[in-house]
């Protein structure tokens, strides 16, 4: 479904999350024009092109499946995603907007499966480390991807902002990403600063991947792991997202390379 909104853009953001409706926003309040109508239709088409049907939880039903990473999740979210439904939780901190936050490191996912209890769900909440797969690896590779610098002016503070400001921050981030040559819908990557008790050396950073609701709904599979399964994954080597930049067609603007350099992160510029 495609809609058009003038003003009250926060409605667009939350309908987008809860119902998967695609809206084209008229930022200049000029209303519907031929230009923004065409832009909206093209956005709708891009969303349709990346859809891979949900066929159930059996991985064998997806011959082109691709393993992506790990995430810490609460029980309610797991219950929805393992039924092929969208993630609608908006309680957790979401510095890049409401989305599914994925890491390449299973130990980091374990950390966040505990951290989200204090952040949103309470000490007695049931949480999991989940393995995330794309239903179709070819479609996943075709999706626009951007690796953004870890800058505060690009981020959202949903814990302290009202809905309108939170929604506009997503619109502003989309415009910045478009300036870097990547259109919505896109997957966002970033480095993340160290936090107390994280399973990495102090003052180093780690990789996070941000999958917004329409992409999550279009192609992702979620599999909660047992404690034993997670511990076994932690013992093994993993492929960090920064080594997937070329394979996954991730756009990395100059500002991001400068951010890597500033933090002494010598990733290979391809």
PDB file of N, CA and C in Angstrom, residues 67 70 106-107 131 225 228-238:
ATOM      1  N   UNK A  67      23.065 -16.929   5.766  1.00  0.00           N
ATOM      2  CA  UNK A  67      23.206 -16.564   7.176  1.00  0.00           C
ATOM      3  C   UNK A  67      23.710 -15.126   7.277  1.00  0.00           C
ATOM      4  N   UNK A  70      23.512 -12.263  14.370  1.00  0.00           N
ATOM      5  CA  UNK A  70      22.860 -12.607  15.631  1.00  0.00           C
ATOM      6  C   UNK A  70      22.224 -11.366  16.260  1.00  0.00           C
ATOM      7  N   UNK A 106      28.434 -13.408  18.131  1.00  0.00           N
ATOM      8  CA  UNK A 106      27.435 -14.030  19.007  1.00  0.00           C
ATOM      9  C   UNK A 106      27.616 -13.666  20.481  1.00  0.00           C
ATOM     10  N   UNK A 107      28.839 -13.344  20.892  1.00  0.00           N
ATOM     11  CA  UNK A 107      29.059 -12.912  22.276  1.00  0.00           C
ATOM     12  C   UNK A 107      28.423 -11.549  22.525  1.00  0.00           C
ATOM     13  N   UNK A 131      19.609 -16.405  15.847  1.00  0.00           N
ATOM     14  CA  UNK A 131      20.344 -16.418  14.583  1.00  0.00           C
ATOM     15  C   UNK A 131      19.428 -15.861  13.504  1.00  0.00           C
ATOM     16  N   UNK A 225      18.083 -19.375  19.795  1.00  0.00           N
ATOM     17  CA  UNK A 225      19.037 -20.425  20.125  1.00  0.00           C
ATOM     18  C   UNK A 225      18.976 -20.755  21.613  1.00  0.00           C
ATOM     19  N   UNK A 228      23.200 -23.336  25.227  1.00  0.00           N
ATOM     20  CA  UNK A 228      24.303 -24.184  24.762  1.00  0.00           C
ATOM     21  C   UNK A 228      24.678 -23.855  23.321  1.00  0.00           C
ATOM     22  N   UNK A 229      23.688 -23.680  22.467  1.00  0.00           N
ATOM     23  CA  UNK A 229      23.971 -23.342  21.068  1.00  0.00           C
ATOM     24  C   UNK A 229      24.720 -22.021  20.962  1.00  0.00           C
ATOM     25  N   UNK A 230      24.303 -21.048  21.755  1.00  0.00           N
ATOM     26  CA  UNK A 230      24.979 -19.754  21.728  1.00  0.00           C
ATOM     27  C   UNK A 230      26.422 -19.873  22.210  1.00  0.00           C
ATOM     28  N   UNK A 231      26.643 -20.624  23.281  1.00  0.00           N
ATOM     29  CA  UNK A 231      27.996 -20.788  23.799  1.00  0.00           C
ATOM     30  C   UNK A 231      28.895 -21.485  22.781  1.00  0.00           C
ATOM     31  N   UNK A 232      28.346 -22.431  22.050  1.00  0.00           N
ATOM     32  CA  UNK A 232      29.129 -23.111  21.018  1.00  0.00           C
ATOM     33  C   UNK A 232      29.498 -22.147  19.891  1.00  0.00           C
ATOM     34  N   UNK A 233      28.578 -21.267  19.526  1.00  0.00           N
ATOM     35  CA  UNK A 233      28.875 -20.268  18.492  1.00  0.00           C
ATOM     36  C   UNK A 233      29.958 -19.300  18.961  1.00  0.00           C
ATOM     37  N   UNK A 234      29.913 -18.933  20.239  1.00  0.00           N
ATOM     38  CA  UNK A 234      30.894 -17.993  20.783  1.00  0.00           C
ATOM     39  C   UNK A 234      32.307 -18.569  20.700  1.00  0.00           C
ATOM     40  N   UNK A 235      32.432 -19.875  20.826  1.00  0.00           N
ATOM     41  CA  UNK A 235      33.746 -20.522  20.790  1.00  0.00           C
ATOM     42  C   UNK A 235      34.359 -20.519  19.389  1.00  0.00           C
ATOM     43  N   UNK A 236      33.525 -20.321  18.379  1.00  0.00           N
ATOM     44  CA  UNK A 236      33.994 -20.425  17.000  1.00  0.00           C
ATOM     45  C   UNK A 236      34.270 -19.045  16.401  1.00  0.00           C
ATOM     46  N   UNK A 237      35.071 -19.030  15.357  1.00  0.00           N
ATOM     47  CA  UNK A 237      35.349 -17.776  14.652  1.00  0.00           C
ATOM     48  C   UNK A 237      34.108 -17.330  13.884  1.00  0.00           C
ATOM     49  N   UNK A 238      33.983 -16.030  13.687  1.00  0.00           N
ATOM     50  CA  UNK A 238      32.876 -15.493  12.899  1.00  0.00           C
ATOM     51  C   UNK A 238      33.431 -14.506  11.873  1.00  0.00           C
TER      52      UNK A 238
END
